[in-house]
Coordinates of C-alpha atoms and ligand atoms in Angstrom, one line a residue:
X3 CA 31.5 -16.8 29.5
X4 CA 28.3 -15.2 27.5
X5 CA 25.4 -14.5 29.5
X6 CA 22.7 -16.5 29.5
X7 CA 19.1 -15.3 29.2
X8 CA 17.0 -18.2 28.6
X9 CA 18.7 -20.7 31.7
X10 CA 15.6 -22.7 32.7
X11 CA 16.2 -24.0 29.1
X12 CA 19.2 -26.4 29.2
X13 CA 18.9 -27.6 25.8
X14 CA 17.0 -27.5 23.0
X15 CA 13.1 -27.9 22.9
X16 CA 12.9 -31.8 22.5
X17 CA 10.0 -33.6 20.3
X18 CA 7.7 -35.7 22.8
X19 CA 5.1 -36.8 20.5
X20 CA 1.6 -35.8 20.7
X21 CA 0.6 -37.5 24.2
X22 CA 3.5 -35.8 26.2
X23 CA 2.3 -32.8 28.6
X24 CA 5.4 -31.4 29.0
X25 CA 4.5 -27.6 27.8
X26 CA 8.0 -27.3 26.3
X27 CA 8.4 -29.9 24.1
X28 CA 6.7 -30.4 20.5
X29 CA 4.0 -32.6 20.2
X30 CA 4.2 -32.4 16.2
X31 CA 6.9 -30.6 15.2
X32 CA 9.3 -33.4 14.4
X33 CA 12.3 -31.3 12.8
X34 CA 13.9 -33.7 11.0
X35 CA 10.9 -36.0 10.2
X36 CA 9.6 -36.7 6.7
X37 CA 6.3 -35.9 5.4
X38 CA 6.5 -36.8 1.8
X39 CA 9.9 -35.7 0.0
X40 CA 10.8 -33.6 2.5
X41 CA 11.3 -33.3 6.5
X42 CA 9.3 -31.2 8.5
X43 CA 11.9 -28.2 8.6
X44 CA 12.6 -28.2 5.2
X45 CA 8.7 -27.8 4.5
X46 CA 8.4 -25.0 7.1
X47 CA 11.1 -23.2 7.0
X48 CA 10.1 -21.4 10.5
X49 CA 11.9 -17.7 11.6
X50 CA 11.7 -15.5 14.3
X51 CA 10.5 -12.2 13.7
X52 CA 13.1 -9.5 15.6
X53 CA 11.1 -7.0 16.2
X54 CA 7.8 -9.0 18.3
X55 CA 10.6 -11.4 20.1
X56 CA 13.3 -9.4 20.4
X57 CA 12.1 -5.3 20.7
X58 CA 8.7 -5.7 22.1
X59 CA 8.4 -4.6 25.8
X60 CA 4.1 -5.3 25.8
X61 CA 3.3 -1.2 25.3
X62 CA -0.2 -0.4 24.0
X63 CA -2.1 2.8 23.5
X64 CA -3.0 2.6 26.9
X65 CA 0.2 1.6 29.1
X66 CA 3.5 1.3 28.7
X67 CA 6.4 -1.5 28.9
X68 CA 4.6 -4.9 30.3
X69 CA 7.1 -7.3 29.9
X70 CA 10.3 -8.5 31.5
X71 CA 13.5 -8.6 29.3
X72 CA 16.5 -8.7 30.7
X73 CA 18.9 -8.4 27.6
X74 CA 17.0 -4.4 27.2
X75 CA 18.9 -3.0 30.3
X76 CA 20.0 0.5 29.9
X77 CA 23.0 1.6 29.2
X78 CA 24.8 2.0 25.7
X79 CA 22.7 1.1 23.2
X80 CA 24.8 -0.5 20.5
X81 CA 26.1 -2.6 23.9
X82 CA 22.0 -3.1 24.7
X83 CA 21.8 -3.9 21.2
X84 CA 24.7 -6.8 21.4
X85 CA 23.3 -8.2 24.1
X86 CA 19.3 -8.7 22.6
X87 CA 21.6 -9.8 19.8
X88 CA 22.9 -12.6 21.8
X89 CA 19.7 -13.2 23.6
X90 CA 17.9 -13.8 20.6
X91 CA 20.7 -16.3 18.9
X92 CA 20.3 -18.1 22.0
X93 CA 16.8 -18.3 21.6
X94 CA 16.8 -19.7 17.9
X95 CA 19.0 -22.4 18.8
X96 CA 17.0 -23.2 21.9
X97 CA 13.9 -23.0 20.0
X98 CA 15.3 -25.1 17.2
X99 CA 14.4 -22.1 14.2
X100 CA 16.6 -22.3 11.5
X101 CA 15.6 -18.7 10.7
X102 CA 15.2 -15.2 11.7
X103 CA 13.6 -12.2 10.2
X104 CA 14.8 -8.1 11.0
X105 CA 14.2 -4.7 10.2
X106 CA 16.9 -2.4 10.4
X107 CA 16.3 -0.7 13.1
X108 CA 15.7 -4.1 15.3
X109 CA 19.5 -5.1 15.1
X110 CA 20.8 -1.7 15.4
X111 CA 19.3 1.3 17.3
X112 CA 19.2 4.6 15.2
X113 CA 22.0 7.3 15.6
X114 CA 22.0 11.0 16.2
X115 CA 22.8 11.3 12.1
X116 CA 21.8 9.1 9.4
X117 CA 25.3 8.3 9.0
X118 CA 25.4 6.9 12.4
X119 CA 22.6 4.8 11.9
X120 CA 24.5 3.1 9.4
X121 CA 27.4 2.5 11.4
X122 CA 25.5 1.6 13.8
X123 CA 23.7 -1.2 11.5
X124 CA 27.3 -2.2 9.9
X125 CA 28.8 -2.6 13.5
X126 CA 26.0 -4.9 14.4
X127 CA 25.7 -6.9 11.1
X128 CA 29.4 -7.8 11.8
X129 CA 28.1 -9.4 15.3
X130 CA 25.2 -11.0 13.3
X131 CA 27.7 -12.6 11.2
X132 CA 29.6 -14.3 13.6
X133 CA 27.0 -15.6 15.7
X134 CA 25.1 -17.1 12.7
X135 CA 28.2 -18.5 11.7
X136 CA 28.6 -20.0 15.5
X137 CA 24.7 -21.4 15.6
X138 CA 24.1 -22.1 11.8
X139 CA 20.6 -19.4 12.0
X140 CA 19.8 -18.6 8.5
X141 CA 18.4 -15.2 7.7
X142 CA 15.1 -15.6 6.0
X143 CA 14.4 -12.1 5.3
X144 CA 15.5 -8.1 6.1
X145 CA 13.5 -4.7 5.7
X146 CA 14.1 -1.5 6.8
X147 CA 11.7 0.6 9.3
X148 CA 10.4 3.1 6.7
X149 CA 7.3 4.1 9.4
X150 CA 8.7 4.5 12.6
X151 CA 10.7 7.3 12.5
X152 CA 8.5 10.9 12.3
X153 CA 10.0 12.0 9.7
X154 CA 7.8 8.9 7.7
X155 CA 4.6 10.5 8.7
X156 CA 3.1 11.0 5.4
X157 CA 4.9 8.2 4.0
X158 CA 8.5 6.8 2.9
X159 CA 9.0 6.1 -1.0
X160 CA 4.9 8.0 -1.3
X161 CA 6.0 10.8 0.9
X162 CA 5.0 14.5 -1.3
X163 CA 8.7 15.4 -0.2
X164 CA 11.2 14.2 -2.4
X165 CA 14.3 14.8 -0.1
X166 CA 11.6 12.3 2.1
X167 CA 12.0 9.5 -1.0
X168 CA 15.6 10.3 -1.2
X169 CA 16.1 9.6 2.8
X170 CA 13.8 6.3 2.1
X171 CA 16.0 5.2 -0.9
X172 CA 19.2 5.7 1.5
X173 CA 18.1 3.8 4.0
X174 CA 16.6 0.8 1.6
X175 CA 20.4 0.8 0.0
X176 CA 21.7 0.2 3.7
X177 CA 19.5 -2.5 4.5
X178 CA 19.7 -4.6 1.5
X179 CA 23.6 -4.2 2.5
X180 CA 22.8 -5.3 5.4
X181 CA 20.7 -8.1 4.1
X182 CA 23.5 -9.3 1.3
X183 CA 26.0 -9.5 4.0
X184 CA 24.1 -11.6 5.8
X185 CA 23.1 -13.8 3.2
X186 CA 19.4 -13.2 3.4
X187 CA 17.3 -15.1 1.4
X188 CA 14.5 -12.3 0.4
X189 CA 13.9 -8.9 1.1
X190 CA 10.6 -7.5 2.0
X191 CA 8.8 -4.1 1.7
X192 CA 5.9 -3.5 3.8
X193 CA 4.5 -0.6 3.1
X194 CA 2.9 1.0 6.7
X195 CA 2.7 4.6 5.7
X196 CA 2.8 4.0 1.6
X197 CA -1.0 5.4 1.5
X198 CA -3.0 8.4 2.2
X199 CA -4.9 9.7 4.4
X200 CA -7.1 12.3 2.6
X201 CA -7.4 13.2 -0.9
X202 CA -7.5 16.9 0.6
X203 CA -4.2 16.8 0.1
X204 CA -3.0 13.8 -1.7
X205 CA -2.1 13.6 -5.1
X206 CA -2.6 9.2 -5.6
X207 CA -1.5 8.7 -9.1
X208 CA 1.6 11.1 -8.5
X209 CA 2.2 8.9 -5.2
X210 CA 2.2 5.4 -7.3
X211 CA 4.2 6.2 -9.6
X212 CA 7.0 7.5 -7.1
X213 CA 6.5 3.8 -5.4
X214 CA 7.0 2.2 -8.8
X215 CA 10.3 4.1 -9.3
X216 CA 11.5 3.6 -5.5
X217 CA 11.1 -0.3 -6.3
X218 CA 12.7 0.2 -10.1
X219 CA 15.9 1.3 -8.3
X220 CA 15.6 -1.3 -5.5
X221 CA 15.6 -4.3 -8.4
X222 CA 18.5 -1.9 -9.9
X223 CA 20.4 -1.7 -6.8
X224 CA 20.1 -5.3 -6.4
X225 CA 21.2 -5.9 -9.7
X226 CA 24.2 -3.8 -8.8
X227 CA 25.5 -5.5 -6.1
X228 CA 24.5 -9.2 -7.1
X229 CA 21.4 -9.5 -4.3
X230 CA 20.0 -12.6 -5.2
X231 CA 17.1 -12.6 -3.0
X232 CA 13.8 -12.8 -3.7
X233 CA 12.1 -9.5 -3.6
X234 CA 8.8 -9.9 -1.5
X235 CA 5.8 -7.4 -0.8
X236 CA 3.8 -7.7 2.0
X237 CA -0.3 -5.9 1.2
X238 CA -2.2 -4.8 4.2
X239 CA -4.9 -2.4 4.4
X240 CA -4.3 0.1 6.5
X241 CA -2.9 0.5 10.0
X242 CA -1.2 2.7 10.5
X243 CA -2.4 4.8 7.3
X244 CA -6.1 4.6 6.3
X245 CA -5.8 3.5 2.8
X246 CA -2.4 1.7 1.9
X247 CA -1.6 0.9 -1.4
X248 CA -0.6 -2.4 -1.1
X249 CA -4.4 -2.9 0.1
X250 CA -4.2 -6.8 -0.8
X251 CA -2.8 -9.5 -3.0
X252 CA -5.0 -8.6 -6.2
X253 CA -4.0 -4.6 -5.2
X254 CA -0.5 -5.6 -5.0
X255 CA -0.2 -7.9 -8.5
X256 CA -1.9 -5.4 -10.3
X257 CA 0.2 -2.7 -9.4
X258 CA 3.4 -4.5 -10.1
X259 CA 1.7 -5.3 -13.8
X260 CA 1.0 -1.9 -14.1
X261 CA 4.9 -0.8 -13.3
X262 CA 6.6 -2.9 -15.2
X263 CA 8.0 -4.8 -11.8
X264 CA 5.9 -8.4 -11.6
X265 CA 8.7 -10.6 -13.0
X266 CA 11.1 -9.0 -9.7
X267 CA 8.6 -9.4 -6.9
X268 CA 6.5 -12.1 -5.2
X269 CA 4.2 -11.3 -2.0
X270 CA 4.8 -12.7 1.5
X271 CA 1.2 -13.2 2.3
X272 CA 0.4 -12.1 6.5
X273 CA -2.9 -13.5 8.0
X274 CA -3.7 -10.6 10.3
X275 CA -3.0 -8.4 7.2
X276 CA -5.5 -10.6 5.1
X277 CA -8.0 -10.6 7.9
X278 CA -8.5 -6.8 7.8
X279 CA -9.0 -6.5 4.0
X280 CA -12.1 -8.7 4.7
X281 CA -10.2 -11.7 3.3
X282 CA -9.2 -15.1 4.6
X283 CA -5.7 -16.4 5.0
X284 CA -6.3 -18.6 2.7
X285 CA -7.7 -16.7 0.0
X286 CA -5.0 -14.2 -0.3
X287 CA -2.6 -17.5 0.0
X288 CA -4.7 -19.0 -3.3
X289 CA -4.4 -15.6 -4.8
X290 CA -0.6 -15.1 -4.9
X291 CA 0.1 -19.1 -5.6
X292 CA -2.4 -18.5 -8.2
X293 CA -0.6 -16.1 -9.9
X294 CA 2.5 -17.9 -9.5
X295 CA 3.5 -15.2 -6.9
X296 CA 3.5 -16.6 -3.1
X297 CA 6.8 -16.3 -2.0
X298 CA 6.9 -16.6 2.0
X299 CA 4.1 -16.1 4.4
X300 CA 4.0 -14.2 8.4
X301 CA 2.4 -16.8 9.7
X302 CA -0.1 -14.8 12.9
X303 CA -3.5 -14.3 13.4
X304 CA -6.2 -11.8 14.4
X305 CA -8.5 -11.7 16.9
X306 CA -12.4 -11.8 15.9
X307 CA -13.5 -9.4 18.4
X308 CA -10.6 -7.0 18.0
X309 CA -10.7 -5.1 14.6
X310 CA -7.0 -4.4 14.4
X311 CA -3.4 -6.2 13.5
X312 CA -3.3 -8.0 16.9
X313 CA -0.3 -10.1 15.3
X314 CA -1.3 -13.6 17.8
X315 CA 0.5 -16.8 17.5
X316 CA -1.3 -19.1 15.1
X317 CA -2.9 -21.8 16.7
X318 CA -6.2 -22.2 15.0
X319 CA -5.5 -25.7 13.2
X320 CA -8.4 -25.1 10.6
X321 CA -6.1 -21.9 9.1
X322 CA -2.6 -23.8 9.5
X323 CA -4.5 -26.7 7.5
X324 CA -6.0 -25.0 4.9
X325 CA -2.7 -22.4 4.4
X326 CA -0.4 -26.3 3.8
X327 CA -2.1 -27.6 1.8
X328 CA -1.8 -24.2 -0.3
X329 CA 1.8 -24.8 -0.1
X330 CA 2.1 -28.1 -0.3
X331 CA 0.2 -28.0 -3.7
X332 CA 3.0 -25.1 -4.7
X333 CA 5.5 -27.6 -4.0
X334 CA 6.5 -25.5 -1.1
X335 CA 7.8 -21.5 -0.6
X336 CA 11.1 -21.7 -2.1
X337 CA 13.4 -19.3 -1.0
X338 CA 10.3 -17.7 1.7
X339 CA 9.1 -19.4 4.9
X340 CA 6.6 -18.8 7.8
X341 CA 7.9 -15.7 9.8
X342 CA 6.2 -16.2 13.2
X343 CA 4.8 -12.1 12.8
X344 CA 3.8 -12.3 16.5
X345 CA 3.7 -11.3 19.5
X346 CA 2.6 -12.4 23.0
X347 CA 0.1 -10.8 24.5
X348 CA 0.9 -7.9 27.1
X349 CA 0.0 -10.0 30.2
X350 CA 2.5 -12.6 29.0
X351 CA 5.4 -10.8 30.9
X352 CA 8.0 -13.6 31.2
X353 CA 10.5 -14.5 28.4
X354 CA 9.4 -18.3 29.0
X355 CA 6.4 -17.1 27.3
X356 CA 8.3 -16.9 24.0
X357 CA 8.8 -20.4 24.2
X358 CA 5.3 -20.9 24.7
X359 CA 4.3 -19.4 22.2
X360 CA 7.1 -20.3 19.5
X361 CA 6.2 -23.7 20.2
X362 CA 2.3 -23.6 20.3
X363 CA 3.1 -21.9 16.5
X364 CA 5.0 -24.5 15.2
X365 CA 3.0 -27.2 16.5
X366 CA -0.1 -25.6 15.0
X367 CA 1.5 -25.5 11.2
X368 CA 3.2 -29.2 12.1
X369 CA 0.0 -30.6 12.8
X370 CA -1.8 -28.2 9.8
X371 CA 1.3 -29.9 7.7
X372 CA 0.6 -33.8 8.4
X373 CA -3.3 -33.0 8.2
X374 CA -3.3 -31.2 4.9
X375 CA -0.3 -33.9 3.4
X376 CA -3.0 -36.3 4.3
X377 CA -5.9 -34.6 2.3
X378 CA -4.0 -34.0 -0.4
X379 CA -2.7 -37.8 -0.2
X380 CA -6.2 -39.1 -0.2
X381 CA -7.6 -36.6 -2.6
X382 CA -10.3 -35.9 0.1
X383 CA -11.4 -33.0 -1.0
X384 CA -9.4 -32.0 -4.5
X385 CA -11.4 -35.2 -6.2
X386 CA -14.2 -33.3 -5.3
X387 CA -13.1 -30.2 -6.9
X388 CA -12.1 -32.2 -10.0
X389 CA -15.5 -33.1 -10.5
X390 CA -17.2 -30.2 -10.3
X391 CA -15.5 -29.0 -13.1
X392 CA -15.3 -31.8 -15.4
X393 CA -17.6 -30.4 -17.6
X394 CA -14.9 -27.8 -18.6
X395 CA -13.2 -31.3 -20.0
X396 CA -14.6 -32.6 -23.1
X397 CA -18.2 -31.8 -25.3
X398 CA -18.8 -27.7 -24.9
X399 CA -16.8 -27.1 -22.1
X400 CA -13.8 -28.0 -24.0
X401 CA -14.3 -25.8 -26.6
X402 CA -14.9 -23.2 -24.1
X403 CA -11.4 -23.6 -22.8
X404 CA -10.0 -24.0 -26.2
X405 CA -11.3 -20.6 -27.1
X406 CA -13.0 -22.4 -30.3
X407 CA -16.7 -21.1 -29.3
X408 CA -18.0 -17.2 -28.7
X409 CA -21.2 -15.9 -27.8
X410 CA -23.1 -16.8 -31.2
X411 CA -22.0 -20.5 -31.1
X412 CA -23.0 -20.8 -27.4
X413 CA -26.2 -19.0 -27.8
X414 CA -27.3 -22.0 -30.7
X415 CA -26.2 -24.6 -27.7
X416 CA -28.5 -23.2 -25.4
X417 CA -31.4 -23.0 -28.4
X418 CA -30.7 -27.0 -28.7
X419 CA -29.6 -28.3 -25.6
X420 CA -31.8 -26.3 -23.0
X421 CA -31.3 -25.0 -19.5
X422 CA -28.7 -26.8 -17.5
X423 CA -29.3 -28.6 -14.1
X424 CA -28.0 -27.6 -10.8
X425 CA -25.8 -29.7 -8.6
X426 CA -25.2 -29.5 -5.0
X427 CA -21.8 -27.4 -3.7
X428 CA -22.1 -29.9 -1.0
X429 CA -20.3 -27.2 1.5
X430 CA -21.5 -29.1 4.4
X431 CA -20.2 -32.6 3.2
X432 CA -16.8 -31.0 2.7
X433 CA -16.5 -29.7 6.2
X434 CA -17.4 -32.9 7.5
X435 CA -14.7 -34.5 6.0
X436 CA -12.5 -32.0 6.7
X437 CA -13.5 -32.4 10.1
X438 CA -12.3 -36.1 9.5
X439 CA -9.5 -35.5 9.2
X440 CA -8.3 -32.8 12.0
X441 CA -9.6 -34.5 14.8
Ligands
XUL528 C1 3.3 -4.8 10.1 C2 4.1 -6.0 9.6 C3 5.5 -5.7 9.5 C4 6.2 -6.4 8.3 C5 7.6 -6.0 8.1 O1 1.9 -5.1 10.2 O2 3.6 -7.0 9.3 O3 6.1 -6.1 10.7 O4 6.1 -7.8 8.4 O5 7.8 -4.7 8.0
CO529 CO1 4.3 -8.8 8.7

């Protein structure tokens, strides 16, 4: 018989409804439940992320290894490998995730060679397989570790050394094997060292266009082998390199214009990453749905007082609201989902805390879920919204739209009709109803 890791959990994380106090059950998260068209699961489409649940050991700059995981006993790494493997399958069909999200070098530890490292990724996409085939775990997305190995110091697909690229491109081809094999649903590129640190020594536009081509052969590669997965990218600012490329959304849309590439990617939007470009969650969200572009989301957060990518479990009900009803209004993610991008915090040694944790997530983006269905419902605050741009509807505003006036014809309505009159934003109004309806 398989190990088990996760005994004190005998079956599956039940749904109690919101006065139970049991601390592993869901209070919102009703999986099967509808809330409009859909049920709950379908709307979330929750996965694991590998590397937090799976790989973390609690390490910061300060101290190492925290946390205590059995399945990360020494010994033979592909065997330690096989066993986090099982570990985590156990824990998605505990947790009741229909999904899980991986980077390379989270399934399958690196080898002595390149060529090693991809046996070592084939030999453990082939255990992959069969245990997704034994527990029905879908997975959501891969990516390959382009900034954890030194050699990705000064970048991957950016790097100034072109055998650098061509090691980058190798390892990309590997991974979106990996991915296709595994029937992954999208494929994500995070760039983590695609930046610079200096213009001392760094050539930018030389840089970009390099990206540009890494991603032209990516979309041609796909092509090749029949991927069918959406192509995501995943903007942050910086952290680890000081000025990424991808800096945001609007950095990240205008560069796929620029290259030829926006009809092959959409972005997967990360709060934490929003966060440190100054942004909210839910304006890099409106950004990318805006554009048509928001294709899956790592659902985390930040911390106020901490100025880097802390990658918490959401909880904060105000930012699960407002990212639904961004969604909702989509008509949902498609092929993406919410990728819990998080990790518990180093004190948080025991593996029951994943469960915690897991379960606080997906309560948080349940309850954001049947709050924002509601507001949208009720036209709480979008009837509010219509309003205060109804002028754009008929008389000048219309014509405006309609591209029939230009600066001379407007300047003659101003001459006749005189200065316009202010209206209230009513900020404080909205938050009061929005306060309505959370409590
Ligand atoms: C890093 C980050 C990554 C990507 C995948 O901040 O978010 O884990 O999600 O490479
Ligand atoms: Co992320």
């Amino acid at each position: 018989m398989r190990k088990m890791y996760f005994p004190k959990i005998t079956a599956p994380i039940p749904f109690e409804g919101k006065d139970s106090k049991n601390p592993l059950a869901f209070k919102y998260y009703d999986k099967n439940a509808r809330v409009g068209r859909k049920t709950m699961a379908a709307h979330l489409r929750f996965a694991v992320a590998y590397w937090h649940t799976m790989m973390a050991d609690g390490a910061d700059m300060f101290g190492g290894a925290s946390y205590d995981r059995p399945w990360n006993a020494a010994g033979d790494p592909i065997d330690r490998a096989k066993h986090t493997m099982d570990a985590a399958f156990e824990f998605f069909q505990k947790l009741g995730v229909d999904y899980y999200c991986f980077h390379d070098r989270d399934i399958a530890p690196a080898g002595e060679t390149f060529a090693q490292s991809c046996k070592n990724l084939q030999i453990m996409v082939d255990h992959a397989k069969v245990l997704q085939k034994q527990t029905g775990v879908k997975l959501l997305w891969g990516t390959a570790n382009l900034f954890g190995h030194r050699i990705y110091t000064s970048g991957a697909s950016t790097n100034p050394d072109a055998h650098v690229f061509a090691l980058a491109a190798a390892q990309v081809k590997n991974a979106l094997d990996a991915t296709q094999a595994l029937g992954g649903e999208n494929y994500v590129f995070w760039g983590g060292r695609e930046g610079y640190e200096s213009l001392l020594n760094t050539d930018l536009k030389h840089e970009q266009e390099q990206m540009a081509r890494f991603f032209h052969m990516a979309v041609e590669y796909a092509k090749k082998i029949g991927f069918k997965g959406q192509f995501l990218i995943e903007p942050k600012p910086c952290e680890p390199t000081k000025h990424q490329y991808d800096f945001d959304t609007a950095t990240a849309l205008a560069f796929l214009r620029q290259y030829d590439l926006i009809d092959y990617f959409k972005i997967n939007v990360e709060a934490n990453h929003a966060t440190l470009a100054k942004h909210t969650f839910e304006h890099e969200l409106t950004v990318a749905s805006a554009a048509g572009k928001l294709g899956s989301v790592d659902a985390n957060r930040g911390d106020l007082l901490l100025g880097w990518d802390t990658d918490q479990f959401p909880t904060d009900l105000y930012n699960t609201t407002m990212a639904m009803m961004i969604i909702l209004k989509q008509n949902g993610l498609g092929s993406g989902g919410l990728n819990f991008d998080a990790h518990v915090r180093r004190s948080s040694i025991d593996p029951m805390d994943l469960f915690h944790a897991h379960i606080g997530g997906m309560d948080a983006f349940a309850r954001g879920l049947l709050i924002a269905h509601r507001l949208i419902q009720d036209k709480a605050l979008s009837a509010f919204i219509d309003k205060r741009y109804e002028s754009y509807r008929s008389g000048i505003g219309a014509k405006i739209m309609a591209g029939k006036v230009g600066f001379v014809e407007l300047e003659k309505y101003i001459l006749e009709q005189g200065m316009p009159t202010m209206k209230s934003g009513r900020l404080e109004m909205l938050e009061n109803i929005l306060n309505d309806y959370i409590r």
